[in-house]
PDB file of C-alpha atoms in Angstrom:
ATOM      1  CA  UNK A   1     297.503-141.011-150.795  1.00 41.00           C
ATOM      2  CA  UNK A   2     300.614-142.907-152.412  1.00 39.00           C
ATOM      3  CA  UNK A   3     302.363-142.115-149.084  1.00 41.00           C
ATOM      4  CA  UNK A   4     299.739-143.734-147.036  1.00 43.00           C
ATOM      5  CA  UNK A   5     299.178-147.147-149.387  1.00 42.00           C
ATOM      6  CA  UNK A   6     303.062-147.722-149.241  1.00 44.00           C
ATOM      7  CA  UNK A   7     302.968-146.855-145.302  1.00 48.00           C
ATOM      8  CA  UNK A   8     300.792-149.537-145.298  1.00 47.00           C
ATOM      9  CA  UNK A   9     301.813-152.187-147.425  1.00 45.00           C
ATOM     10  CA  UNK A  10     305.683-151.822-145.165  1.00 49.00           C
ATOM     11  CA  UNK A  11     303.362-151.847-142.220  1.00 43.00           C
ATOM     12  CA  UNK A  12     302.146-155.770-143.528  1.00 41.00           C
ATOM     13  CA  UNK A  13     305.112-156.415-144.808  1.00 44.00           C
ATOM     14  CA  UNK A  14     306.994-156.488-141.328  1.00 46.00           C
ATOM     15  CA  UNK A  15     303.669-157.827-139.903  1.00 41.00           C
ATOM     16  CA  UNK A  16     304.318-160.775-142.335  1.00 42.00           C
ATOM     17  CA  UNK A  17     308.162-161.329-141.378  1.00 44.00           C
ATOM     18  CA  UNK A  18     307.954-161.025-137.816  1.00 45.00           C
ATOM     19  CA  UNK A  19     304.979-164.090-137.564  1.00 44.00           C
ATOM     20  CA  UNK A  20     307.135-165.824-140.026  1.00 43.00           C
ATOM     21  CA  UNK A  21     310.178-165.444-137.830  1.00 47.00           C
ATOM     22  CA  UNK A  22     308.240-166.323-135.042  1.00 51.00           C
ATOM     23  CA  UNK A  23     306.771-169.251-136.635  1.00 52.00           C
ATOM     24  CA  UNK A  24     310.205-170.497-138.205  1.00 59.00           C
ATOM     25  CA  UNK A  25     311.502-169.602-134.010  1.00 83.00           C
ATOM     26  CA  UNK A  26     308.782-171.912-132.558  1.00 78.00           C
ATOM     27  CA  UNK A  27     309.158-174.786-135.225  1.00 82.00           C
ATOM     28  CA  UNK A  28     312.961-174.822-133.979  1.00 82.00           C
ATOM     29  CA  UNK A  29     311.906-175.027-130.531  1.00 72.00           C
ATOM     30  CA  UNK A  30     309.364-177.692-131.122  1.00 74.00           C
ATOM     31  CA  UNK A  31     312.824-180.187-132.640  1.00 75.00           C
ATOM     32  CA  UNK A  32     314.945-179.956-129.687  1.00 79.00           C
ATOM     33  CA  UNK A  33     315.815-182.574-128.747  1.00 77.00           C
ATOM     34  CA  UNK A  34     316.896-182.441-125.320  1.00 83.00           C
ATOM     35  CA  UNK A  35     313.979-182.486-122.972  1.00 84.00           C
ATOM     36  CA  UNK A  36     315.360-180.073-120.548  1.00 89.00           C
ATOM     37  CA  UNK A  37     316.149-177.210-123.205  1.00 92.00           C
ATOM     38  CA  UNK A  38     312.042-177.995-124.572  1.00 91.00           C
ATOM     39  CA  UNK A  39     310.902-177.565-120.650  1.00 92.00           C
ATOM     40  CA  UNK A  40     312.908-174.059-119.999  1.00 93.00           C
ATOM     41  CA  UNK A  41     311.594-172.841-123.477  1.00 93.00           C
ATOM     42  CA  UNK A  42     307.996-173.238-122.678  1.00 93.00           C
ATOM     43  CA  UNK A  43     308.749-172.218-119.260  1.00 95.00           C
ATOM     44  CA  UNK A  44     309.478-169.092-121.553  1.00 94.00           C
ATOM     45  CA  UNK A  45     306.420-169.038-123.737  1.00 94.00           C
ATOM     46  CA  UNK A  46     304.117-170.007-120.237  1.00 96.00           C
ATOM     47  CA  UNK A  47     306.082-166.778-117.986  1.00 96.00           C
ATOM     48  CA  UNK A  48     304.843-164.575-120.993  1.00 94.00           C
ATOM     49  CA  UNK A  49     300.970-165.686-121.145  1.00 95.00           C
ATOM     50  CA  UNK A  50     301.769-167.180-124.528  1.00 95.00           C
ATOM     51  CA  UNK A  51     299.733-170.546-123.464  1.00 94.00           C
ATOM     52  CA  UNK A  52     299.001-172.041-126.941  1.00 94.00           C
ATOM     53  CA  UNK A  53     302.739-172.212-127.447  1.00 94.00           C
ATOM     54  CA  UNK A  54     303.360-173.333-123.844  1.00 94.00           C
ATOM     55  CA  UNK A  55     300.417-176.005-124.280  1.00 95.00           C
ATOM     56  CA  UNK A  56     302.020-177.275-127.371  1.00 94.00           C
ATOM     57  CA  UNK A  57     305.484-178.288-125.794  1.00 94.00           C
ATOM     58  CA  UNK A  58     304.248-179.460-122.368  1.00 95.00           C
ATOM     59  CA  UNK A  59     301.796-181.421-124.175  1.00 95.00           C
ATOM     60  CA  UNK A  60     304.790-183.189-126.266  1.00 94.00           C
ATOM     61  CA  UNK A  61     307.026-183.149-123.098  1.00 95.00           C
ATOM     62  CA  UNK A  62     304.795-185.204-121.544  1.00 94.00           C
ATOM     63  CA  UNK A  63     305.344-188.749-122.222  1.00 93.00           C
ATOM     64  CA  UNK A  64     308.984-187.974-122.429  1.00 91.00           C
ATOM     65  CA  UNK A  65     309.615-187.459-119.365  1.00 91.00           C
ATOM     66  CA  UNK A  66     307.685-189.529-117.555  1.00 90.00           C
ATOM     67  CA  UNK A  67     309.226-191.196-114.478  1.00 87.00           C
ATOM     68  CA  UNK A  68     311.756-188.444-114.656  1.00 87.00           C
ATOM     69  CA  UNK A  69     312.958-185.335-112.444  1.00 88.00           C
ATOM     70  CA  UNK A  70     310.733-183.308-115.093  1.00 92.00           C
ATOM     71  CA  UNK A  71     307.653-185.577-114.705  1.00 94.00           C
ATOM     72  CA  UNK A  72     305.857-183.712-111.985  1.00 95.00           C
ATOM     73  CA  UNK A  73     307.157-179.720-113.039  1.00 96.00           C
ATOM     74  CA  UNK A  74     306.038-180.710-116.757  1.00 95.00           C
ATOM     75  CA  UNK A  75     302.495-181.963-115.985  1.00 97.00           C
ATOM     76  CA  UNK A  76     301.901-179.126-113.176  1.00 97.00           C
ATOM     77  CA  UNK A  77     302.806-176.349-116.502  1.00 97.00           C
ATOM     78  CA  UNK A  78     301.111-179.082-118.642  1.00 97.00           C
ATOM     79  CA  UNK A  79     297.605-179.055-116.569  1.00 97.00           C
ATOM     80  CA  UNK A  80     297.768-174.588-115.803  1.00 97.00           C
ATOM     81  CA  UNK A  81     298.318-174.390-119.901  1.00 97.00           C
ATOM     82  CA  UNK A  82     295.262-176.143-120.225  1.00 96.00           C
ATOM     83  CA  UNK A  83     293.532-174.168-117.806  1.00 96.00           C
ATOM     84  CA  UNK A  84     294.700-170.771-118.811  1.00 96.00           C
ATOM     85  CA  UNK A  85     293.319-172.027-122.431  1.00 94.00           C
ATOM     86  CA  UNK A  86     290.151-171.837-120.858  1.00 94.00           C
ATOM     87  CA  UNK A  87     289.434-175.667-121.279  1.00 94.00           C
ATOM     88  CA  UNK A  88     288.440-176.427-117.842  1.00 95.00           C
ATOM     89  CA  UNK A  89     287.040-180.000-118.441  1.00 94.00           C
ATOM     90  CA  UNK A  90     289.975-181.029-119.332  1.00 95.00           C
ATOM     91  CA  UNK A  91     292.263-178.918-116.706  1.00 96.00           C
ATOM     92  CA  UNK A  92     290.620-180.462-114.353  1.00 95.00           C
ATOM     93  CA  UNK A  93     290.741-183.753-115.077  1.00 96.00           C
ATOM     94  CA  UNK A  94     294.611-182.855-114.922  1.00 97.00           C
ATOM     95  CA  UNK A  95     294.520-181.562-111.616  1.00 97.00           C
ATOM     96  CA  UNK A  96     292.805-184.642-109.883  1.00 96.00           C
ATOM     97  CA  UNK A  97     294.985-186.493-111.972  1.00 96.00           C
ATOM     98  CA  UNK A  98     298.427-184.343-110.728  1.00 97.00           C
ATOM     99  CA  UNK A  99     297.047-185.011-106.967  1.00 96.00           C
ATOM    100  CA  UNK A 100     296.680-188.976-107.827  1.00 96.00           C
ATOM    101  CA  UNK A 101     300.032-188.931-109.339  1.00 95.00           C
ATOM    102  CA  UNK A 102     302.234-186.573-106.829  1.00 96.00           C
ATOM    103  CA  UNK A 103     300.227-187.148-103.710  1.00 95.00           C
ATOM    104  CA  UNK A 104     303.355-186.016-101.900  1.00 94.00           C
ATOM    105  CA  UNK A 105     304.008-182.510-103.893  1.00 95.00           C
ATOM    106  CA  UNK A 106     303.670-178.939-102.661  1.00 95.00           C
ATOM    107  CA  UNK A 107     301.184-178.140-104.845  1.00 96.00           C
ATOM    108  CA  UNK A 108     298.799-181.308-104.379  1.00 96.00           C
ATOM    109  CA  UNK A 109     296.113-178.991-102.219  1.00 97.00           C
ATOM    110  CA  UNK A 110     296.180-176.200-104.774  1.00 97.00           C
ATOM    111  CA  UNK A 111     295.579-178.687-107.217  1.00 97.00           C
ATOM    112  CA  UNK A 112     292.787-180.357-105.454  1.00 97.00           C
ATOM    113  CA  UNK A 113     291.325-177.274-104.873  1.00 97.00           C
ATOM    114  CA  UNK A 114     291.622-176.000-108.773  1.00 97.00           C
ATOM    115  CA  UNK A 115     290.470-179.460-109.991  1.00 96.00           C
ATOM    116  CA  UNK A 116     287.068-178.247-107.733  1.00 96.00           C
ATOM    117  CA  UNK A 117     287.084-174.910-109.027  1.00 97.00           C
ATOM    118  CA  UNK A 118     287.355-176.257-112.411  1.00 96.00           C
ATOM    119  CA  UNK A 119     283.792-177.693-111.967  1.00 94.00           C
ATOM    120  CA  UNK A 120     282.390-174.719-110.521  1.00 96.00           C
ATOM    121  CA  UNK A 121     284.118-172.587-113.468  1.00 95.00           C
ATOM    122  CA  UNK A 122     281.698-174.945-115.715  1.00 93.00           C
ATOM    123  CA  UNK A 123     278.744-174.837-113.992  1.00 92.00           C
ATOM    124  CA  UNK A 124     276.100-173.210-116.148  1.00 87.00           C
ATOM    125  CA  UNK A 125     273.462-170.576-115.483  1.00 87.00           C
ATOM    126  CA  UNK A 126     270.524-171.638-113.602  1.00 82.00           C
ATOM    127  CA  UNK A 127     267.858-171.998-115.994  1.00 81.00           C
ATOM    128  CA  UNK A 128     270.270-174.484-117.240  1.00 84.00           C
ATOM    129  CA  UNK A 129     270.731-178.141-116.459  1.00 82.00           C
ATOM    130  CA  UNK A 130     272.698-178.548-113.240  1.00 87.00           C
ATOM    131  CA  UNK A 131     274.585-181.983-112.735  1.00 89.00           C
ATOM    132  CA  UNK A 132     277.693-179.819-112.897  1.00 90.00           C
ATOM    133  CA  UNK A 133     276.554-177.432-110.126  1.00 92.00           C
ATOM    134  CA  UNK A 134     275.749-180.575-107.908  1.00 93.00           C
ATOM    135  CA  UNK A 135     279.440-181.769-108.922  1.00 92.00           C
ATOM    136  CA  UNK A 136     281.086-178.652-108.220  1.00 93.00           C
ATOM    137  CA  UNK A 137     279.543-178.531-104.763  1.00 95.00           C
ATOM    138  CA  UNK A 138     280.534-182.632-104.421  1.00 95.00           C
ATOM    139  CA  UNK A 139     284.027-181.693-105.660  1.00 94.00           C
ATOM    140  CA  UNK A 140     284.198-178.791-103.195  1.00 97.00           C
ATOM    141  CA  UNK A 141     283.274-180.110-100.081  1.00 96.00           C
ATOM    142  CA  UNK A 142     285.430-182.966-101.203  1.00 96.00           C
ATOM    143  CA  UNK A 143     288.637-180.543-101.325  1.00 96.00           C
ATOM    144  CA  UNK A 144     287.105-178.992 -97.312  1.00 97.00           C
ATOM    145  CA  UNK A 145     287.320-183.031 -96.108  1.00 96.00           C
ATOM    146  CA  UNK A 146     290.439-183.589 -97.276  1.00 95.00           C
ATOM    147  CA  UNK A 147     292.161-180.294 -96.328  1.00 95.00           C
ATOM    148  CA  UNK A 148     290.027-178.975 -92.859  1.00 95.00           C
ATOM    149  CA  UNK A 149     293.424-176.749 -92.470  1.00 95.00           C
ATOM    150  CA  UNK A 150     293.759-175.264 -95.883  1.00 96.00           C
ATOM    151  CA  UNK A 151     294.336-170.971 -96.411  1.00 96.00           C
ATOM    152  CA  UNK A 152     291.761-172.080 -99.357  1.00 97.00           C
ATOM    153  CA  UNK A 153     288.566-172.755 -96.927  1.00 96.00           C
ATOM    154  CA  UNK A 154     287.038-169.577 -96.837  1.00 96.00           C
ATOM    155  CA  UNK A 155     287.517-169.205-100.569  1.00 96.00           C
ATOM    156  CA  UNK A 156     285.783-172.799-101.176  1.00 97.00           C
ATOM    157  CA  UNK A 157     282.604-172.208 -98.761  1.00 97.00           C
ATOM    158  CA  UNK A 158     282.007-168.891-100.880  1.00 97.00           C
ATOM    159  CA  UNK A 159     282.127-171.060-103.887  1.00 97.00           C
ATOM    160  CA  UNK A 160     279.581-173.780-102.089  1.00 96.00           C
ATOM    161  CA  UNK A 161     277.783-170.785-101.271  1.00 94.00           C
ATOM    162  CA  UNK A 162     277.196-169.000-104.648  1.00 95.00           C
ATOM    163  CA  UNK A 163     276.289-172.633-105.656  1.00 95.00           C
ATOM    164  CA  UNK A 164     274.202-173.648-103.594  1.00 93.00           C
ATOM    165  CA  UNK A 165     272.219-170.478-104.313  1.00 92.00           C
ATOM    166  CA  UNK A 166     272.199-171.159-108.028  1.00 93.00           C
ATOM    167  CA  UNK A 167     270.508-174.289-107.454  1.00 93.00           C
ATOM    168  CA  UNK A 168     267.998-172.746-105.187  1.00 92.00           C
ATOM    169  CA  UNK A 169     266.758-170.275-107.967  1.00 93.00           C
ATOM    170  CA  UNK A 170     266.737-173.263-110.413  1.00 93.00           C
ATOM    171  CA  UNK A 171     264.196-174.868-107.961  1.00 93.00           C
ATOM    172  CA  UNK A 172     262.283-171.524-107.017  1.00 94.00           C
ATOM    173  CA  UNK A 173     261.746-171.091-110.967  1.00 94.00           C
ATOM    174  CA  UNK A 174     260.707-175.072-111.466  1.00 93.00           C
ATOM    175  CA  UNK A 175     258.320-174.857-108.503  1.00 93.00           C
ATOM    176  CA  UNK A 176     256.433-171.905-109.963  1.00 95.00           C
ATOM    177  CA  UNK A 177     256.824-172.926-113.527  1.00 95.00           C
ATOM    178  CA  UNK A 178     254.997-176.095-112.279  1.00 96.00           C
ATOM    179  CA  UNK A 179     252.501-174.073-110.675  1.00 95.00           C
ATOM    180  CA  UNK A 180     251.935-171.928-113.873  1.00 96.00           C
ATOM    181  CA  UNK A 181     251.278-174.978-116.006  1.00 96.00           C
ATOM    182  CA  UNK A 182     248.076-175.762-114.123  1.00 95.00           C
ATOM    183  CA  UNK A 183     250.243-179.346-112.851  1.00 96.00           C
ATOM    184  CA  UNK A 184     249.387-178.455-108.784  1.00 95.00           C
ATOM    185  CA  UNK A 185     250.343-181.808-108.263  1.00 95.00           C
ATOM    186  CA  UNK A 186     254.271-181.630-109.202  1.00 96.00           C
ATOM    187  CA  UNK A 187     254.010-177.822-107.880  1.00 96.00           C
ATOM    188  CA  UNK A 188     253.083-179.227-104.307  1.00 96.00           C
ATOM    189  CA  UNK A 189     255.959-182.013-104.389  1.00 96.00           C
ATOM    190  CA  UNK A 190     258.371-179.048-105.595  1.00 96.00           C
ATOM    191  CA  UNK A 191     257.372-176.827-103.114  1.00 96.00           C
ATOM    192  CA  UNK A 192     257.758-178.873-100.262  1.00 96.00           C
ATOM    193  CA  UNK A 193     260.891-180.462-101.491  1.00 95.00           C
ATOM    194  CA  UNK A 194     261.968-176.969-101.967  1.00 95.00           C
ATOM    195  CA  UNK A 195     261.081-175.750 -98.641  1.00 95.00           C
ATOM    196  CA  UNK A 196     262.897-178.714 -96.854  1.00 94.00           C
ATOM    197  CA  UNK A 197     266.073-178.250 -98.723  1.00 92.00           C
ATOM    198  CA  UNK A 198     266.546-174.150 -98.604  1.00 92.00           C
ATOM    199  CA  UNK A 199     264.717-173.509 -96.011  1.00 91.00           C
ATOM    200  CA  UNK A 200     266.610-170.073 -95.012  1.00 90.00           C
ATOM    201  CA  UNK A 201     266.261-169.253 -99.043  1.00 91.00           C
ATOM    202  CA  UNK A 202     264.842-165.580 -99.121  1.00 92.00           C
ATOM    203  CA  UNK A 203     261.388-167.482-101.692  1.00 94.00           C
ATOM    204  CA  UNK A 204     260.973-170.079 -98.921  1.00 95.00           C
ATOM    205  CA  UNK A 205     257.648-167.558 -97.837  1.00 96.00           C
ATOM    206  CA  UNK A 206     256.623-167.234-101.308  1.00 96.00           C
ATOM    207  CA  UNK A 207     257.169-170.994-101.986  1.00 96.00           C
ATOM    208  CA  UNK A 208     255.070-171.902 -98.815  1.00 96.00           C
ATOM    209  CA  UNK A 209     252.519-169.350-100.532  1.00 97.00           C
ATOM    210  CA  UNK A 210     252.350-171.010-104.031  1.00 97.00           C
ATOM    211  CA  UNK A 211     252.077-174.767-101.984  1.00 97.00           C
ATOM    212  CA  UNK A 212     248.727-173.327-100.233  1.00 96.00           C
ATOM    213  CA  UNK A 213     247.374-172.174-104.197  1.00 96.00           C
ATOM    214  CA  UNK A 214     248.165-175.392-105.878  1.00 96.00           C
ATOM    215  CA  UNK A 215     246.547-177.249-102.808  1.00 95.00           C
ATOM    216  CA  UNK A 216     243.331-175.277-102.934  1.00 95.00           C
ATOM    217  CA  UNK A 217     243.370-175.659-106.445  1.00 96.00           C
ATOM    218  CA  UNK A 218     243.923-178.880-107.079  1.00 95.00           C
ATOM    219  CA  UNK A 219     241.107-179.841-105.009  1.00 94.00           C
ATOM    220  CA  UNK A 220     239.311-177.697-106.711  1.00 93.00           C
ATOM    221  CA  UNK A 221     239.923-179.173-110.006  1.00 92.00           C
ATOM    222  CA  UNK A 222     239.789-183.010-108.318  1.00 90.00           C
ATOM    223  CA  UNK A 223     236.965-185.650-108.290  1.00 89.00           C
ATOM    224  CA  UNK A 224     234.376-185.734-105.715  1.00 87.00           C
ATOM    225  CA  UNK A 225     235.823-188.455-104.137  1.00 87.00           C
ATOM    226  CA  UNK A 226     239.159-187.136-103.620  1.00 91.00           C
ATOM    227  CA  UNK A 227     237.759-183.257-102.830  1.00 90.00           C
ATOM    228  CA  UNK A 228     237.589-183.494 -99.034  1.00 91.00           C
ATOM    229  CA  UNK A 229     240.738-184.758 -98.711  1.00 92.00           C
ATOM    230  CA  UNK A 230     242.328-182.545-100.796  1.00 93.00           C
ATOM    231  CA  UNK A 231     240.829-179.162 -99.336  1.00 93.00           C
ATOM    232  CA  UNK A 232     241.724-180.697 -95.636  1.00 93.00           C
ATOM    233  CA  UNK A 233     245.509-180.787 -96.880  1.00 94.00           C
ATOM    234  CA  UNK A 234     244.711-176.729 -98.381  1.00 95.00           C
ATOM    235  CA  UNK A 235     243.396-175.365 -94.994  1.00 95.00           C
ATOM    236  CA  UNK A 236     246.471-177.323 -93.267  1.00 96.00           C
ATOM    237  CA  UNK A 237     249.127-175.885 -95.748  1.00 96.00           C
ATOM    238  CA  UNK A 238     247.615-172.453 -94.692  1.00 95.00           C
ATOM    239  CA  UNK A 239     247.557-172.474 -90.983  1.00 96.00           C
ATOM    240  CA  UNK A 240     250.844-173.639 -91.197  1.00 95.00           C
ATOM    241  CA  UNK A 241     251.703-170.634 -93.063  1.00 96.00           C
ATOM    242  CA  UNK A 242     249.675-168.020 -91.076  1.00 95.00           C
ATOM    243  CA  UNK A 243     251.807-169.525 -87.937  1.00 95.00           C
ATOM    244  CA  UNK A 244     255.292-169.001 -89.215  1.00 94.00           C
ATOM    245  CA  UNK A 245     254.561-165.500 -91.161  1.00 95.00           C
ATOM    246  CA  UNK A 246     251.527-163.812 -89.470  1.00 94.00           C
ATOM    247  CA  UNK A 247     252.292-160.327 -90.968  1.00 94.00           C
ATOM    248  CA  UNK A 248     253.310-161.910 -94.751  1.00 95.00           C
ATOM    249  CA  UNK A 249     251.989-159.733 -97.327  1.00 96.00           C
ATOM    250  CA  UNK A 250     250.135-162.731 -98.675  1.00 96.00           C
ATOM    251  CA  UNK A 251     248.158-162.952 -95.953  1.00 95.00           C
ATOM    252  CA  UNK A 252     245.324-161.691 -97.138  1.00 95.00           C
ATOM    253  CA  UNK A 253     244.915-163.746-100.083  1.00 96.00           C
ATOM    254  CA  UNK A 254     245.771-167.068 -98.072  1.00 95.00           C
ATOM    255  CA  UNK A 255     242.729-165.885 -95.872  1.00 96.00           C
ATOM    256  CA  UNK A 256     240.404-165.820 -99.106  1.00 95.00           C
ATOM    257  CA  UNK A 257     241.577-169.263-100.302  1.00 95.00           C
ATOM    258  CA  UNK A 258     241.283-170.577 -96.571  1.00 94.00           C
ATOM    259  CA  UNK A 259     237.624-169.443 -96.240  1.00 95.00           C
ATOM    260  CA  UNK A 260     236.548-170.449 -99.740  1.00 94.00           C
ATOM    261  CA  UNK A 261     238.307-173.909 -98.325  1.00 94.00           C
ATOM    262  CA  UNK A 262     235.807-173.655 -95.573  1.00 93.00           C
ATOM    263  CA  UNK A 263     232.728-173.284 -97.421  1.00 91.00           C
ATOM    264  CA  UNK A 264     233.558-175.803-100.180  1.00 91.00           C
ATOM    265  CA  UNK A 265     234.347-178.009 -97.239  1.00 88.00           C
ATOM    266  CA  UNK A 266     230.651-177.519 -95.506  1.00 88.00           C
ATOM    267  CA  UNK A 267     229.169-177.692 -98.885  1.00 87.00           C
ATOM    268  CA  UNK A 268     230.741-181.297 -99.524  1.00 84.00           C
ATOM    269  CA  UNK A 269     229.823-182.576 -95.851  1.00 80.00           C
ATOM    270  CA  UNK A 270     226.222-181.732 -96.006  1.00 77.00           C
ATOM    271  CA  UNK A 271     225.570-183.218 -99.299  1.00 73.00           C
ATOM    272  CA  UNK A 272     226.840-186.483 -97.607  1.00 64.00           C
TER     273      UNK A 272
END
């Protein structure tokens, strides 16, 4: 048991020195004061994965050297530190900013295309909001204008793609949630939005679905005056639907709602 403790406390003990050493090592590296010796060191700390170090002497390298032979191989480490840190915001800021500033370098279209894929790293899950989705995509086929030759096009129209679809179950989800909350009047606008947007989306027969529902019952639920109207617009939505999917499984139903349409619809015209 002795044995083990004093294993243990050695064990600490050289755990202790060698982040002291290591400390005491960087603190050295972090007073040079020639800016070349600074820019090979992180170039040391960067080729090992050791970004927070790297980060930390790009980031002061920086401003001194700018205008310099080191400007553009400093802020190209500077800008991948930050992204490797996982701070994609700000990386790619940095990378639009590296194209702006070195138009002219061999890496401006990588960097155009990370400072895209930056914005599609942050765009959040669907149920979330999604102004960075519709920036990503902007970004994206931003990067495809400027560089129709690029190796990187494929890899950028998968991006759009995943995307786009992302944003297509966001809209699926707010058309039925609509729907669900008794508001047929927002679910209509949704669906039909939705339907002219995606319309090769695989809920685009669903969606059509839902829009002859809400129709039926939101003339259901309307005043007299507005009834007729309203059912017309129902029976419409559903022939149009019978026409482009005559063997959907929601056939049936849409055939119930249709004739209930009908009768409501005779009922209304010989009152008149």
């Amino acid at each position: 048991m002795l044995v083990n403790k004093l294993n243990r406390f050695f064990l600490y003990l050289l755990l202790a020195v060698f982040f002291l050493n290591c400390g005491g090592s960087f603190r050295k590296v972090t007073k040079l004061k020639d800016p070349y010796q600074k820019y090979l060191k992180a170039r040391e700390y960067y080729d090992k994965e050791d970004y927070f170090h790297a980060l930390t002497l790009f980031e002061e390298l920086v401003p001194l050297v700018k205008g310099d032979s080191l400007d553009e191989k400093v802020y190209f480490y500077y800008t991948y530190s930050n992204y490797n840190m996982g701070d994609y915001a700000l990386a790619g800021y940095h990378f639009r900013n590296y194209v702006r500033s070195f138009p002219q370098s061999k890496h401006a279209e990588e960097c155009a295309f990370m400072s895209a894929y930056c914005y599609y790293l942050n765009s959040p899950t669907y149920s979330l909001d999604q102004s960075d989705t519709k920036n990503a995509i902007i970004e994206l086929q931003g990067f495809m204008n400027d560089y129709p030759f690029s190796n990187r096009l494929d890899s950028a129209n998968v991006l759009v793609s995943k995307l786009r679809g992302k944003l297509e179950l966001k809209y699926y989800e707010i058309a039925k949630q609509y729907y669900h909350m008794n508001d047929y009047k927002a679910s209509i606008t949704a669906c039909n939005l939705y339907v002219k947007d995606y319309p090769d989306s695989p809920f685009v027969e669903e969606i059509n679905y839902i829009c002859i529902r809400a129709n039926y019952l939101l003339a259901v639920n309307s005043i007299e005056k507005k009834k007729l109207e309203r059912l017309n617009a129902a029976i419409e939505t559903y022939q149009k639907f019978v026409d482009l999917y005559p063997r959907s499984k929601y056939v049936k139903d849409a055939e119930i709602i249709y004739e209930s349409c009908r009768k409501l619809k005779t009922t209304i015209l010989n009152a008149e």
